[in-house]
Coordinates of C-alpha atoms and ligand atoms in Angstrom, one line a residue:
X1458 CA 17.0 18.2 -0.2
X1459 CA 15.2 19.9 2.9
X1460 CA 15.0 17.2 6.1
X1461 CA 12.8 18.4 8.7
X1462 CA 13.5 16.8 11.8
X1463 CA 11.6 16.7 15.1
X1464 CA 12.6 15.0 18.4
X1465 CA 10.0 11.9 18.3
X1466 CA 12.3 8.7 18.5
X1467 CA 12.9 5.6 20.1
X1468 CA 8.9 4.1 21.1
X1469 CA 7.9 0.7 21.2
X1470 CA 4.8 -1.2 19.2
X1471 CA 1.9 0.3 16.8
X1472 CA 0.1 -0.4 13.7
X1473 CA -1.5 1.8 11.0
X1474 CA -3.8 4.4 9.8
X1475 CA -6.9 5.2 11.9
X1476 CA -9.7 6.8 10.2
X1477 CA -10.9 9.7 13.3
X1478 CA -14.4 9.3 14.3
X1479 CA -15.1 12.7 13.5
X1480 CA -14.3 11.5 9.6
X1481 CA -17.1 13.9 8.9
X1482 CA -16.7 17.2 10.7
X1483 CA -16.1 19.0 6.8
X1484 CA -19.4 18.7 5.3
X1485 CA -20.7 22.0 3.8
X1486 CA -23.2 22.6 5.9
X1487 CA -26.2 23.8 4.4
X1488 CA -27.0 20.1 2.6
X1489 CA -26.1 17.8 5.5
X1490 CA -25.9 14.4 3.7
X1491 CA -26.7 11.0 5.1
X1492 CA -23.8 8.4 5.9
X1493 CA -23.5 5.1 5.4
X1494 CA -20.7 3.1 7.0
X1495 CA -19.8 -0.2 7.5
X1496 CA -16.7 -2.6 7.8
X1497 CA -15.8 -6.1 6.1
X1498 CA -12.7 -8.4 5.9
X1499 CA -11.7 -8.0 2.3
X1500 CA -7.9 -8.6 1.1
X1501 CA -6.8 -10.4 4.6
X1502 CA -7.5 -7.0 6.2
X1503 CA -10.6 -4.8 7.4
X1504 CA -12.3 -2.8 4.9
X1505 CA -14.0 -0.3 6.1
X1506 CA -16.1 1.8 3.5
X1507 CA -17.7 5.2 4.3
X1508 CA -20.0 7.0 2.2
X1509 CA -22.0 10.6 1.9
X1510 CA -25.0 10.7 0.1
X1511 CA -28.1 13.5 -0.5
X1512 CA -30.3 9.9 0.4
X1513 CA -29.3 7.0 2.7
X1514 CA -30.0 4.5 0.2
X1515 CA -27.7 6.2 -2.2
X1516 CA -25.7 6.1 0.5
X1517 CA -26.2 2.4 0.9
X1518 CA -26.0 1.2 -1.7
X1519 CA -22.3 2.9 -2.7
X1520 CA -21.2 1.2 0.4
X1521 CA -22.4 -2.0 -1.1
X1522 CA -20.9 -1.5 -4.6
X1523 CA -17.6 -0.5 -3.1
X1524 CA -17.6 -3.7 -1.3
X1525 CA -18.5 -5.9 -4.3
X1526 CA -15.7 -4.2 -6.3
X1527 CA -13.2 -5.0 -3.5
X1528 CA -14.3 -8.8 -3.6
X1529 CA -14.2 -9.1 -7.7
X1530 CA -10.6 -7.5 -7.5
X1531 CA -9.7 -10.1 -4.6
X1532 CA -10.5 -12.4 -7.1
X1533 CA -8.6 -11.1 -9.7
X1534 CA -4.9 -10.3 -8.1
X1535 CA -4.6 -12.4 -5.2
X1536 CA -1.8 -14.4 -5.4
X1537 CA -3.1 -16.9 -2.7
X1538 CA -6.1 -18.1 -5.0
X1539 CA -5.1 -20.4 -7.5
X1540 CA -7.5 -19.5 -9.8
X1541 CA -6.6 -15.2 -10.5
X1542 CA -5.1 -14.4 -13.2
X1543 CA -1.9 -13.4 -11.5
X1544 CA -1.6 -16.7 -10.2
X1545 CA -2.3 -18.4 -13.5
X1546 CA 1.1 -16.0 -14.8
X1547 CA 3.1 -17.6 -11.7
X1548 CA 2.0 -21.0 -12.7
X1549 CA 3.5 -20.9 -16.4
X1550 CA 6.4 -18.8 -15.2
X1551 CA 9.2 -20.6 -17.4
X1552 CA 6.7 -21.9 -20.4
X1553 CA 4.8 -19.6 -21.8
X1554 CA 2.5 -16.2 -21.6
X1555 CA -0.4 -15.2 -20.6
X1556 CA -3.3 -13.1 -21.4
X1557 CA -5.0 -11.3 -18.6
X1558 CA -7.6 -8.1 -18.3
X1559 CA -7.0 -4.9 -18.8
X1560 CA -7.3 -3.8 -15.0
X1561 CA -4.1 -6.7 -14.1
X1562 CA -2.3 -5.3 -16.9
X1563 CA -2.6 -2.0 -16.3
X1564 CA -1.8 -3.0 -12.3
X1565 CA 1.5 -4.8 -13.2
X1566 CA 2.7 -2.0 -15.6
X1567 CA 2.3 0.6 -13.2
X1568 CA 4.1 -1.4 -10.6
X1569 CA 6.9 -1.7 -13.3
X1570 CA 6.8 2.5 -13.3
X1571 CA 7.1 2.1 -9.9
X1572 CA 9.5 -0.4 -9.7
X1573 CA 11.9 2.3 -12.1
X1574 CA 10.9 5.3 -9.8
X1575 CA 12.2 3.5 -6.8
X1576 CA 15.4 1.9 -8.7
X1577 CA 14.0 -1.6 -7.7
X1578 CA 13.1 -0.6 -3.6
X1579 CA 9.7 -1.7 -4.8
X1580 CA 9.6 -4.9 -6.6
X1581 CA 6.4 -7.4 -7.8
X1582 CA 9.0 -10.2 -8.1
X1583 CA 9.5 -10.5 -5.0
X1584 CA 7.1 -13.3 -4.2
X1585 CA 9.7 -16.1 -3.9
X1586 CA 11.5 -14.4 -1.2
X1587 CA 8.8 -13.2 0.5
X1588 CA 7.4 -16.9 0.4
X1589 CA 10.8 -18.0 2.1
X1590 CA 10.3 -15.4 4.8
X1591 CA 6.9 -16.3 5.6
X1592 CA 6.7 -13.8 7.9
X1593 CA 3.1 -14.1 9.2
X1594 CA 3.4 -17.7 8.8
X1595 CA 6.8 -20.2 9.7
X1596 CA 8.5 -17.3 10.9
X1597 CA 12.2 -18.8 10.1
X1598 CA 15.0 -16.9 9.2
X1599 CA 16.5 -18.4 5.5
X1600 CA 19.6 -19.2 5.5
X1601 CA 21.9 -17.8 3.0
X1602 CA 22.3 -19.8 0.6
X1603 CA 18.3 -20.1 0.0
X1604 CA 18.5 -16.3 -0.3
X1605 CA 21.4 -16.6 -2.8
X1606 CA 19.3 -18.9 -5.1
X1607 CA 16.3 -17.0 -5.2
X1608 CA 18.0 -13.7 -6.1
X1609 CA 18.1 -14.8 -10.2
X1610 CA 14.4 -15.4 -9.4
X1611 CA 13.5 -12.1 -8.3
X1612 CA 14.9 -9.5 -11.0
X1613 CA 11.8 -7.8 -12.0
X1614 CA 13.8 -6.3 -15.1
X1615 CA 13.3 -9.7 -16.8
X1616 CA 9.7 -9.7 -16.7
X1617 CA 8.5 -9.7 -20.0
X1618 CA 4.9 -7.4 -20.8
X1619 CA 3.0 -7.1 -24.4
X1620 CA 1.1 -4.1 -24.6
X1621 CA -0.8 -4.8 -28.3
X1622 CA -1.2 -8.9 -27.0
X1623 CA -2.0 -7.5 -23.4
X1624 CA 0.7 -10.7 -22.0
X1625 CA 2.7 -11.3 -18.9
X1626 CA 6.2 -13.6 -19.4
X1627 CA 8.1 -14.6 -16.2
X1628 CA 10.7 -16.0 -18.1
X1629 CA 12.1 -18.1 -15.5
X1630 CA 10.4 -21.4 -13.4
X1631 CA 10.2 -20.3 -10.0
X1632 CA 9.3 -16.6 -10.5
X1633 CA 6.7 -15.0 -9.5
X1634 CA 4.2 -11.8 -9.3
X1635 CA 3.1 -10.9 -6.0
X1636 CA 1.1 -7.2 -5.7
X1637 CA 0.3 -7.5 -1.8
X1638 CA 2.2 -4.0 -1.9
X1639 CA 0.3 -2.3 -4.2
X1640 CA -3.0 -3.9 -4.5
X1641 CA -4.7 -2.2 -1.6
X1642 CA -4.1 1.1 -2.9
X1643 CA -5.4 -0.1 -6.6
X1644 CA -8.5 -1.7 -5.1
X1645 CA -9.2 1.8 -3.0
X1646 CA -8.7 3.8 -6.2
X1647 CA -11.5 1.4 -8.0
X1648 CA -13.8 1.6 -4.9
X1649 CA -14.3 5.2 -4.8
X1650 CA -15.0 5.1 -8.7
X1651 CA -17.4 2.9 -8.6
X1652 CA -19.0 4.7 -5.5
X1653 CA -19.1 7.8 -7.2
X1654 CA -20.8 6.1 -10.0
X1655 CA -23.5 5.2 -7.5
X1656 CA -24.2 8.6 -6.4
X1657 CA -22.3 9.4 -3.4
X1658 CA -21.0 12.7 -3.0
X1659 CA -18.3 11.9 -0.7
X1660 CA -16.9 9.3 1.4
X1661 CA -14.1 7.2 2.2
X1662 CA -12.4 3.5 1.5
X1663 CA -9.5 2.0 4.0
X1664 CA -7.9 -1.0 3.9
X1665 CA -6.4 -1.0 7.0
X1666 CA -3.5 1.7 6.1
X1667 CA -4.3 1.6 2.3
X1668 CA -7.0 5.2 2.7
X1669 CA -8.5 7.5 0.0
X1670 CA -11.2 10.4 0.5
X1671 CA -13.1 12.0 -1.9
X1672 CA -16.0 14.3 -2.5
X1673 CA -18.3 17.0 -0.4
X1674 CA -15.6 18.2 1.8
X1675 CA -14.9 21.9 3.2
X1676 CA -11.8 23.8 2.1
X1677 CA -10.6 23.4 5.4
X1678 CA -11.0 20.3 6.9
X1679 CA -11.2 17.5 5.0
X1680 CA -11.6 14.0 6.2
X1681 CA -9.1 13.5 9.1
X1682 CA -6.9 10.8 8.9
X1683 CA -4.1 10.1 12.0
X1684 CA -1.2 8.6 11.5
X1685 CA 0.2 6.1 14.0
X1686 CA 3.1 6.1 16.0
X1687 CA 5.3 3.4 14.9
X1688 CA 6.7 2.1 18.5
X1689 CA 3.5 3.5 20.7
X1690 CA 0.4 1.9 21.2
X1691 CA -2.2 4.5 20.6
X1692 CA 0.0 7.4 20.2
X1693 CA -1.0 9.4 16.8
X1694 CA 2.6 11.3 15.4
X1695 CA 0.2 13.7 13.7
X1696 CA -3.5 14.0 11.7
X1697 CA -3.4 15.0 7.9
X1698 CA -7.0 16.6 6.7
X1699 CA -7.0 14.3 3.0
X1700 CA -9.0 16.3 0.5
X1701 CA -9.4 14.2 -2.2
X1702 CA -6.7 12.1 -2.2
X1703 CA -4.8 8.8 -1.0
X1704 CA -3.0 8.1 2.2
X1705 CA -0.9 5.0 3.0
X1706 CA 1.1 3.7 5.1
X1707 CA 3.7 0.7 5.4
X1708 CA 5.6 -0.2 8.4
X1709 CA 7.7 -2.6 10.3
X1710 CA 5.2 -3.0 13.2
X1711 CA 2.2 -4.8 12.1
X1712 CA 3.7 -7.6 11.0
X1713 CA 7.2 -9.0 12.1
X1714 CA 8.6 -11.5 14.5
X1715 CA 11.2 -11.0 16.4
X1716 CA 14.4 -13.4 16.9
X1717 CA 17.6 -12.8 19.5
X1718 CA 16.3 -9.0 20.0
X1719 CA 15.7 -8.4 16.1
X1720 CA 13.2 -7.7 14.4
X1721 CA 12.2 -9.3 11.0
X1722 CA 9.1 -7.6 9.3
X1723 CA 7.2 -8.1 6.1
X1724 CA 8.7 -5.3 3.9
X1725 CA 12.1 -7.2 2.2
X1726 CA 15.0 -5.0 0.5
X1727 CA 15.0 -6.9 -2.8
X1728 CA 18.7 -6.2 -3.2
X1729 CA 19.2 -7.9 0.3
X1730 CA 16.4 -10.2 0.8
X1731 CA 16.7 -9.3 3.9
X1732 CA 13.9 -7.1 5.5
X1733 CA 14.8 -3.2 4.7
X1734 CA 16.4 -1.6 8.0
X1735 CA 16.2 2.5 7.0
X1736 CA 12.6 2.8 8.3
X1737 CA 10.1 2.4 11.0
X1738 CA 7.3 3.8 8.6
X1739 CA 6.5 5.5 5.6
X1740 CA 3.2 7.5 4.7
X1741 CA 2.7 8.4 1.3
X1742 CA 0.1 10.5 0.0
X1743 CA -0.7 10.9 -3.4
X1744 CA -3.6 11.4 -5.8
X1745 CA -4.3 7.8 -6.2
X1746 CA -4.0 5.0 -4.1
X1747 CA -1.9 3.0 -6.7
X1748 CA 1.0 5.7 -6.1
X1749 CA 0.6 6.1 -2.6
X1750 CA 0.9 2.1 -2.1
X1751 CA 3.2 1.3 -4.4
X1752 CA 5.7 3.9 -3.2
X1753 CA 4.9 3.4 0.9
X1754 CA 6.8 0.3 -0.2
X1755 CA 9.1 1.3 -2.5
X1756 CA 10.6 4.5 -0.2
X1757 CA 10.6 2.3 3.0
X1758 CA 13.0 0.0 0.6
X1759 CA 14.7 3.7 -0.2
X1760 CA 15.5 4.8 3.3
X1761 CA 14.6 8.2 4.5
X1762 CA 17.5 10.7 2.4
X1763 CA 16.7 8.3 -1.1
X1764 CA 13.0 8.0 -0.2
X1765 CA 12.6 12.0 0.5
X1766 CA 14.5 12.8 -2.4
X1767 CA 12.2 11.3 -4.9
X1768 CA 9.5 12.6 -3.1
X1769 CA 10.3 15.6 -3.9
X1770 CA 10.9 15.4 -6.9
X1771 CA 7.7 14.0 -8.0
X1772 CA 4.7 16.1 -8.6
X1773 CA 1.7 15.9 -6.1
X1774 CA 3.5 13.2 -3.7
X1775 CA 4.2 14.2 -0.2
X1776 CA 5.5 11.6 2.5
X1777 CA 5.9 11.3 6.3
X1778 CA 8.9 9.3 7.3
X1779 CA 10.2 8.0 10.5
X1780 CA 13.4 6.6 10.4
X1781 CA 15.1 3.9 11.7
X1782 CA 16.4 6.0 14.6
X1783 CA 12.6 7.4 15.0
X1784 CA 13.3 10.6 13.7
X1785 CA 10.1 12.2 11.7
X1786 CA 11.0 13.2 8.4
X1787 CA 8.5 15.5 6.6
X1788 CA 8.3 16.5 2.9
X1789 CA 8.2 20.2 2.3
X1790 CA 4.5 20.7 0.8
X1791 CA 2.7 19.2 4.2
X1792 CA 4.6 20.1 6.8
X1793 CA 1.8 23.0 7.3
X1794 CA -0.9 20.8 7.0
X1795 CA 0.0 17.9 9.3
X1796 CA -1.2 19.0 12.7
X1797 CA -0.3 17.6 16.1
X1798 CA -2.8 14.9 17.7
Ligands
ADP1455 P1 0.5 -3.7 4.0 O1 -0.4 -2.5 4.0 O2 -0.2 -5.0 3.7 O3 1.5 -3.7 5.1 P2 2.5 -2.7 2.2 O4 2.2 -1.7 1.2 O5 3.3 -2.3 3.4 O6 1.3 -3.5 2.6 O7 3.3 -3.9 1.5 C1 3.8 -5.0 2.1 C2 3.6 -6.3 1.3 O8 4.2 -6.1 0.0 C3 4.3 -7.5 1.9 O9 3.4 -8.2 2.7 C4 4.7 -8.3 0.7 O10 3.7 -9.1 0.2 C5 5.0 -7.2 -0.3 N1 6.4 -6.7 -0.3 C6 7.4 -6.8 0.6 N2 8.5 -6.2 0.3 C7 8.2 -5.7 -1.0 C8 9.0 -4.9 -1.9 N3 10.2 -4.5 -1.6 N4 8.4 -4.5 -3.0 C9 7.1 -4.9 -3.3 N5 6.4 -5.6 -2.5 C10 6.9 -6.0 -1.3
MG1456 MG1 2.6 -0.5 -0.2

């Protein structure tokens, strides 16, 4: 495995993903489209949906199916609403299975695949612990025993799927299916479909660090996309050019709390249950959003020498990593396209 390593370390504070004003400098010239943009709270988180059109109400109205697509999948996967399917699984964890649609189906079973590419880093049973945690909420640290008992509650090899019945089993009361780290990345894949569908030629859908371009781009350029420093406010580590493709990223900085001089953030090692210590953020790019979310997660769980090993190893997945140290770790096929701020 090839570890390229820079001298970027120890910063302090940042968030995610920031789409460059300039999102637009690759358009082929000679048709210069129209551009529709606008921003929403969707999925606890701003949506911000850009689109490219021949015609501004093409253009538009993309924007506005994007958005509705968004909101139907809310309603569908969200864990926090009582009535989504997911959370009618969670409710009759222990009794009996479910049927749900196609789209949460296919959802869970590619987080399973995900789940077995990452050797459990990433893990849709996690909800319990990540309920005890409550990191954006009570903020407490569980005590160990608590941690103990949920582990039999969190072993995502027990889940049960039917493909031919299309059902979901959580064999166990208690467990539960939580996709908050993969479900941004799903809902950006479905977004740009259903823009295309509409007409637009190009455009882009971010959920705060959950990105994917598509469309009327130049060879060279792209749509820019910086990447955040993990530790510095504002500072960019580095802008990719995304040519059809996802970006995402999942970090310890956007939300934590910290306790006695440590930091506790969202993103939980499920062999642990503690929060996972061999990162300060991962960026995964990938074809679809699915992939690039679901493994953001998984390869932060990883570390940086598990995590880029994978990543090379799969097809079409390139990552950015900066460790827990703040070293930047860079897969082999981007390091000559990721350009300095
Ligand atoms: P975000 O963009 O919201 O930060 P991430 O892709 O970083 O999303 O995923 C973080 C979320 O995933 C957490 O808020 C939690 O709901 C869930 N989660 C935490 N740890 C894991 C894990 N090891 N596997 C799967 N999901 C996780
Ligand atoms: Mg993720």
């Amino acid at each position: 495995m090839k570890i390229a390593q820079s001298t970027i370390s120890h910063l302090v504070i940042m968030v995610l993903i920031l789409i460059m004003p300039e999102g637009c400098a690759g358009i082929r010239p000679s048709s210069p489209p129209t551009i529709s943009k606008r921003a929403q709270m969707h999925m606890g988180t701003l949506v911000t949906v850009t689109a490219l059109a021949s015609d501004k109400d093409i253009g538009d109205r993309a924007v506005q199916v994007a958005f509705d697509e968004i909101k139907r999948l809310e309603q569908l996967l969200s864990t926090w609403r009582p009535d989504s399917e997911l959370s009618q699984v969670n409710a009759e964890a222990g009794r009996r299975s479910v049927q749900v649609s196609r789209e949460t189906f296919e959802l869970v079973v590619r987080s399973l695949e995900m789940a077995q590419l990452t050797h459990g880093g990433f893990n849709i049973a996690l909800g319990p612990a990540i309920e005890a945690w409550s990191v954006t909420g009570r903020q407490q640290i569980p005590d160990g025993p608590t941690l103990e008992r949920l582990k039999s509650l969190v072993d995502w090899t027990s889940i049960q799927i039917d493909k031919t019945a299309r059902t979901i089993y959580l064999p166990h009361k208690g467990m539960r299916i939580d996709v908050g780290g993969v479900g941004k990345g799903y809902a950006a894949d479905r977004a740009v479909e259903v823009m295309k569908r509409a007409g637009a030629e190009g455009g882009v859908v971010a959920l705060s660090g959950d990105v994917k371009a598509f469309g009327v781009l130049s060879e060279r350029s792209g749509f820019p996309v910086g990447i955040r420093h993990p530790r510095e406010e504002g500072m960019l580590i580095g802008i990719i050019d995304l040519h059809d493709e996802a970006i995402s990223t999942a970090g310890d900085y956007e939300r934590y709390f910290e306790q006695d001089g440590v930091r506790y953030h969202h993103i939980l090692d499920p062999h642990t249950l503690q929060p996972a210590r061999g990162c300060q953020s991962v960026t995964v790019i990938a074809k679809d959003g699915t992939m690039a979310d679901g493994l953001d997660t998984g390869i932060f769980v990883l570390g940086p020498e598990e995590g880029m090993a994978l990543v090379e190893r799969l097809p079409g997945v390139e990552a950015i990593i900066i460790d827990v140290k703040g070293y930047l770790v860079v897969s082999s096929g981007i390091r000559d396209r990721l350009r300095a701020p």
